[in-house]
PDB file of C-alpha atoms in Angstrom:
ATOM      1  CA  MET A1194      35.780  39.678  65.010  1.00  0.00           C
ATOM      2  CA  ARG A1195      35.283  41.823  62.011  1.00  0.00           C
ATOM      3  CA  PHE A1196      32.315  44.068  63.729  1.00  0.00           C
ATOM      4  CA  SER A1197      34.564  44.782  67.299  1.00  0.00           C
ATOM      5  CA  MET A1198      31.957  43.122  69.371  1.00  0.00           C
ATOM      6  CA  GLU A1199      34.297  40.392  70.833  1.00  0.00           C
ATOM      7  CA  ASN A1200      33.788  41.516  74.422  1.00  0.00           C
ATOM      8  CA  SER A1201      29.908  41.943  74.016  1.00  0.00           C
ATOM      9  CA  LYS A1202      27.409  39.995  76.111  1.00  0.00           C
ATOM     10  CA  PRO A1203      25.906  37.020  74.255  1.00  0.00           C
ATOM     11  CA  SER A1204      22.149  37.235  73.513  1.00  0.00           C
ATOM     12  CA  PRO A1205      20.140  34.102  73.979  1.00  0.00           C
ATOM     13  CA  THR A1206      18.335  34.631  70.637  1.00  0.00           C
ATOM     14  CA  PRO A1207      19.042  36.295  67.432  1.00  0.00           C
ATOM     15  CA  MET A1208      16.058  38.530  67.710  1.00  0.00           C
ATOM     16  CA  GLU A1209      13.779  39.936  69.907  1.00  0.00           C
ATOM     17  CA  VAL A1210      10.587  37.983  70.419  1.00  0.00           C
ATOM     18  CA  ASN A1211       8.126  40.686  70.085  1.00  0.00           C
ATOM     19  CA  LEU A1212       9.895  42.877  68.028  1.00  0.00           C
ATOM     20  CA  LYS A1213       8.196  44.222  64.710  1.00  0.00           C
ATOM     21  CA  LEU A1214      10.382  45.749  62.499  1.00  0.00           C
ATOM     22  CA  SER A1215       8.863  48.388  60.223  1.00  0.00           C
ATOM     23  CA  GLU A1216       9.535  51.523  57.836  1.00  0.00           C
ATOM     24  CA  SER A1217       8.417  53.675  60.723  1.00  0.00           C
ATOM     25  CA  MET A1218      11.602  52.780  62.554  1.00  0.00           C
ATOM     26  CA  CYS A1219      13.773  54.140  59.769  1.00  0.00           C
ATOM     27  CA  PRO A1220      15.358  57.564  60.345  1.00  0.00           C
ATOM     28  CA  GLN A1221      12.902  60.579  60.563  1.00  0.00           C
ATOM     29  CA  ASP A1222      15.325  63.307  61.424  1.00  0.00           C
ATOM     30  CA  GLU A1223      18.741  64.575  60.614  1.00  0.00           C
ATOM     31  CA  THR A1224      19.936  63.252  64.014  1.00  0.00           C
ATOM     32  CA  GLU A1225      19.027  59.638  63.426  1.00  0.00           C
ATOM     33  CA  LEU A1226      20.451  59.949  59.903  1.00  0.00           C
ATOM     34  CA  THR A1227      23.728  61.223  61.106  1.00  0.00           C
ATOM     35  CA  TYR A1228      23.921  58.329  63.658  1.00  0.00           C
ATOM     36  CA  MET A1229      23.617  55.971  60.934  1.00  0.00           C
ATOM     37  CA  VAL A1230      25.931  57.160  58.411  1.00  0.00           C
ATOM     38  CA  ASP A1231      29.021  55.277  59.769  1.00  0.00           C
ATOM     39  CA  LYS A1232      27.200  51.886  60.669  1.00  0.00           C
ATOM     40  CA  PRO A1233      28.096  49.104  58.598  1.00  0.00           C
ATOM     41  CA  TYR A1234      24.426  47.923  58.610  1.00  0.00           C
ATOM     42  CA  ARG A1235      24.336  46.327  55.227  1.00  0.00           C
ATOM     43  CA  PHE A1236      27.689  44.473  55.597  1.00  0.00           C
ATOM     44  CA  VAL A1237      26.429  43.029  58.949  1.00  0.00           C
ATOM     45  CA  VAL A1238      23.284  41.732  57.087  1.00  0.00           C
ATOM     46  CA  ALA A1239      25.172  40.336  54.242  1.00  0.00           C
ATOM     47  CA  SER A1240      27.562  38.444  56.769  1.00  0.00           C
ATOM     48  CA  ILE A1241      24.537  37.204  58.733  1.00  0.00           C
ATOM     49  CA  THR A1242      23.015  36.133  55.534  1.00  0.00           C
ATOM     50  CA  TYR A1243      25.972  34.335  54.273  1.00  0.00           C
ATOM     51  CA  LEU A1244      26.002  32.334  57.603  1.00  0.00           C
ATOM     52  CA  MET A1245      22.243  31.450  57.518  1.00  0.00           C
ATOM     53  CA  ILE A1246      22.475  30.155  53.989  1.00  0.00           C
ATOM     54  CA  SER A1247      25.985  28.123  54.660  1.00  0.00           C
ATOM     55  CA  THR A1248      25.726  26.502  57.985  1.00  0.00           C
ATOM     56  CA  ARG A1249      23.528  28.389  60.365  1.00  0.00           C
ATOM     57  CA  PRO A1250      19.761  28.079  59.773  1.00  0.00           C
ATOM     58  CA  ASP A1251      18.751  29.226  63.296  1.00  0.00           C
ATOM     59  CA  LEU A1252      19.475  32.758  61.746  1.00  0.00           C
ATOM     60  CA  ALA A1253      16.828  32.678  59.320  1.00  0.00           C
ATOM     61  CA  TYR A1254      14.354  34.966  61.147  1.00  0.00           C
ATOM     62  CA  THR A1255      16.980  37.517  61.141  1.00  0.00           C
ATOM     63  CA  GLN A1256      16.430  38.036  57.274  1.00  0.00           C
ATOM     64  CA  GLN A1257      13.907  40.736  57.755  1.00  0.00           C
ATOM     65  CA  LEU A1258      16.750  42.944  58.364  1.00  0.00           C
ATOM     66  CA  SER A1259      17.506  42.961  54.838  1.00  0.00           C
ATOM     67  CA  GLN A1260      14.259  44.919  54.187  1.00  0.00           C
ATOM     68  CA  PHE A1261      15.850  48.101  55.297  1.00  0.00           C
ATOM     69  CA  LEU A1262      19.152  48.025  53.803  1.00  0.00           C
ATOM     70  CA  THR A1263      18.620  51.432  51.890  1.00  0.00           C
ATOM     71  CA  ASN A1264      17.316  53.035  54.983  1.00  0.00           C
ATOM     72  CA  PRO A1265      18.171  51.511  58.372  1.00  0.00           C
ATOM     73  CA  GLY A1266      17.390  53.204  61.566  1.00  0.00           C
ATOM     74  CA  PRO A1267      18.749  53.019  65.110  1.00  0.00           C
ATOM     75  CA  THR A1268      16.081  50.034  65.801  1.00  0.00           C
ATOM     76  CA  HIS A1269      17.128  48.092  62.816  1.00  0.00           C
ATOM     77  CA  TRP A1270      20.821  48.731  63.883  1.00  0.00           C
ATOM     78  CA  GLU A1271      20.281  47.379  67.421  1.00  0.00           C
ATOM     79  CA  ALA A1272      18.647  44.276  65.898  1.00  0.00           C
ATOM     80  CA  ALA A1273      21.297  43.522  63.931  1.00  0.00           C
ATOM     81  CA  LYS A1274      23.793  43.879  66.692  1.00  0.00           C
ATOM     82  CA  ARG A1275      21.864  41.720  68.774  1.00  0.00           C
ATOM     83  CA  ALA A1276      21.966  38.877  66.169  1.00  0.00           C
ATOM     84  CA  LEU A1277      25.716  39.176  66.150  1.00  0.00           C
ATOM     85  CA  ARG A1278      25.675  39.015  69.839  1.00  0.00           C
ATOM     86  CA  TYR A1279      23.702  35.828  69.483  1.00  0.00           C
ATOM     87  CA  ILE A1280      26.234  34.585  66.896  1.00  0.00           C
ATOM     88  CA  GLY A1281      29.094  35.366  69.448  1.00  0.00           C
ATOM     89  CA  GLY A1282      27.535  33.330  71.924  1.00  0.00           C
ATOM     90  CA  THR A1283      26.860  30.368  69.567  1.00  0.00           C
ATOM     91  CA  ILE A1284      29.908  30.334  67.637  1.00  0.00           C
ATOM     92  CA  ASP A1285      30.510  26.523  68.400  1.00  0.00           C
ATOM     93  CA  TYR A1286      27.177  25.809  66.920  1.00  0.00           C
ATOM     94  CA  GLY A1287      26.834  23.881  63.478  1.00  0.00           C
ATOM     95  CA  LEU A1288      25.296  21.368  61.510  1.00  0.00           C
ATOM     96  CA  VAL A1289      26.467  18.106  62.168  1.00  0.00           C
ATOM     97  CA  LEU A1290      25.349  15.479  59.480  1.00  0.00           C
ATOM     98  CA  GLY A1291      26.328  11.736  60.188  1.00  0.00           C
ATOM     99  CA  GLY A1292      25.054   8.176  59.700  1.00  0.00           C
ATOM    100  CA  GLU A1293      23.716   6.320  56.526  1.00  0.00           C
ATOM    101  CA  HIS A1294      21.019   8.466  54.945  1.00  0.00           C
ATOM    102  CA  ASN A1295      19.621   7.629  51.488  1.00  0.00           C
ATOM    103  CA  VAL A1296      18.911  11.050  49.750  1.00  0.00           C
ATOM    104  CA  PHE A1297      16.077   9.628  47.845  1.00  0.00           C
ATOM    105  CA  THR A1298      14.331   8.355  50.920  1.00  0.00           C
ATOM    106  CA  THR A1299      15.006  11.345  53.044  1.00  0.00           C
ATOM    107  CA  PRO A1300      11.817  13.654  53.373  1.00  0.00           C
ATOM    108  CA  LEU A1301      11.777  17.024  51.758  1.00  0.00           C
ATOM    109  CA  HIS A1302      11.178  19.743  54.295  1.00  0.00           C
ATOM    110  CA  ALA A1303       9.589  23.130  53.094  1.00  0.00           C
ATOM    111  CA  PHE A1304       8.946  26.149  55.271  1.00  0.00           C
ATOM    112  CA  ALA A1305       7.357  29.552  54.254  1.00  0.00           C
ATOM    113  CA  ASP A1306       6.605  32.956  55.648  1.00  0.00           C
ATOM    114  CA  SER A1307       4.946  36.111  54.252  1.00  0.00           C
ATOM    115  CA  ASP A1308       4.156  39.518  55.737  1.00  0.00           C
ATOM    116  CA  TYR A1309       2.931  42.772  54.593  1.00  0.00           C
ATOM    117  CA  VAL A1310       5.026  44.671  57.072  1.00  0.00           C
ATOM    118  CA  ASP A1311       3.601  48.266  57.102  1.00  0.00           C
ATOM    119  CA  THR A1312       3.471  48.630  53.316  1.00  0.00           C
ATOM    120  CA  ARG A1313       1.235  47.174  50.572  1.00  0.00           C
ATOM    121  CA  ARG A1314       4.032  45.397  49.481  1.00  0.00           C
ATOM    122  CA  CYS A1315       3.778  41.566  50.221  1.00  0.00           C
ATOM    123  CA  VAL A1316       7.006  39.823  51.063  1.00  0.00           C
ATOM    124  CA  PHE A1317       7.074  36.033  50.865  1.00  0.00           C
ATOM    125  CA  VAL A1318       9.699  33.595  51.320  1.00  0.00           C
ATOM    126  CA  THR A1319       9.836  29.858  50.877  1.00  0.00           C
ATOM    127  CA  PHE A1320      13.060  27.528  51.832  1.00  0.00           C
ATOM    128  CA  TYR A1321      13.235  23.884  50.829  1.00  0.00           C
ATOM    129  CA  CYS A1322      15.944  21.455  52.214  1.00  0.00           C
ATOM    130  CA  ASN A1323      16.744  17.814  52.445  1.00  0.00           C
ATOM    131  CA  LEU A1324      20.118  16.571  53.930  1.00  0.00           C
ATOM    132  CA  ARG A1325      21.998  17.041  50.870  1.00  0.00           C
ATOM    133  CA  SER A1326      20.987  20.757  49.638  1.00  0.00           C
ATOM    134  CA  ARG A1327      19.052  23.392  49.995  1.00  0.00           C
ATOM    135  CA  ARG A1328      16.940  25.814  47.670  1.00  0.00           C
ATOM    136  CA  HIS A1329      15.792  29.186  48.534  1.00  0.00           C
ATOM    137  CA  TYR A1330      13.177  31.060  46.615  1.00  0.00           C
ATOM    138  CA  ALA A1331      11.631  34.563  47.338  1.00  0.00           C
ATOM    139  CA  ALA A1332       8.939  36.483  45.591  1.00  0.00           C
TER     140      ALA A1332
END
């Protein structure tokens, strides 16, 4: 694997259930900054995003990691590694579409989520999909 986590223990979920990522978890001192210097955090988050958009909608919740691309802390890095362990344990998962479906009679599904995190900036994401295509809008 690209991130040298082939032998890591698989995780049952992509993110910890009660983990609330925030800016307060960003590096606060020189030790944490030094620890994060050589971590491929942006590359990991980009790879997870690519998987989520193409074939793995179960990874959508991990996209909150992208809020901390400019200054990720050790907690953010551990959350990203957990997502990689989940992917490693579910590598055989995927979308299987079959049968005779008429795209015009297939319902459109919409999902939305918003959060203020610990700043005054609102983060809102919507996701629309049917059996043939998906659209992603963020504001």
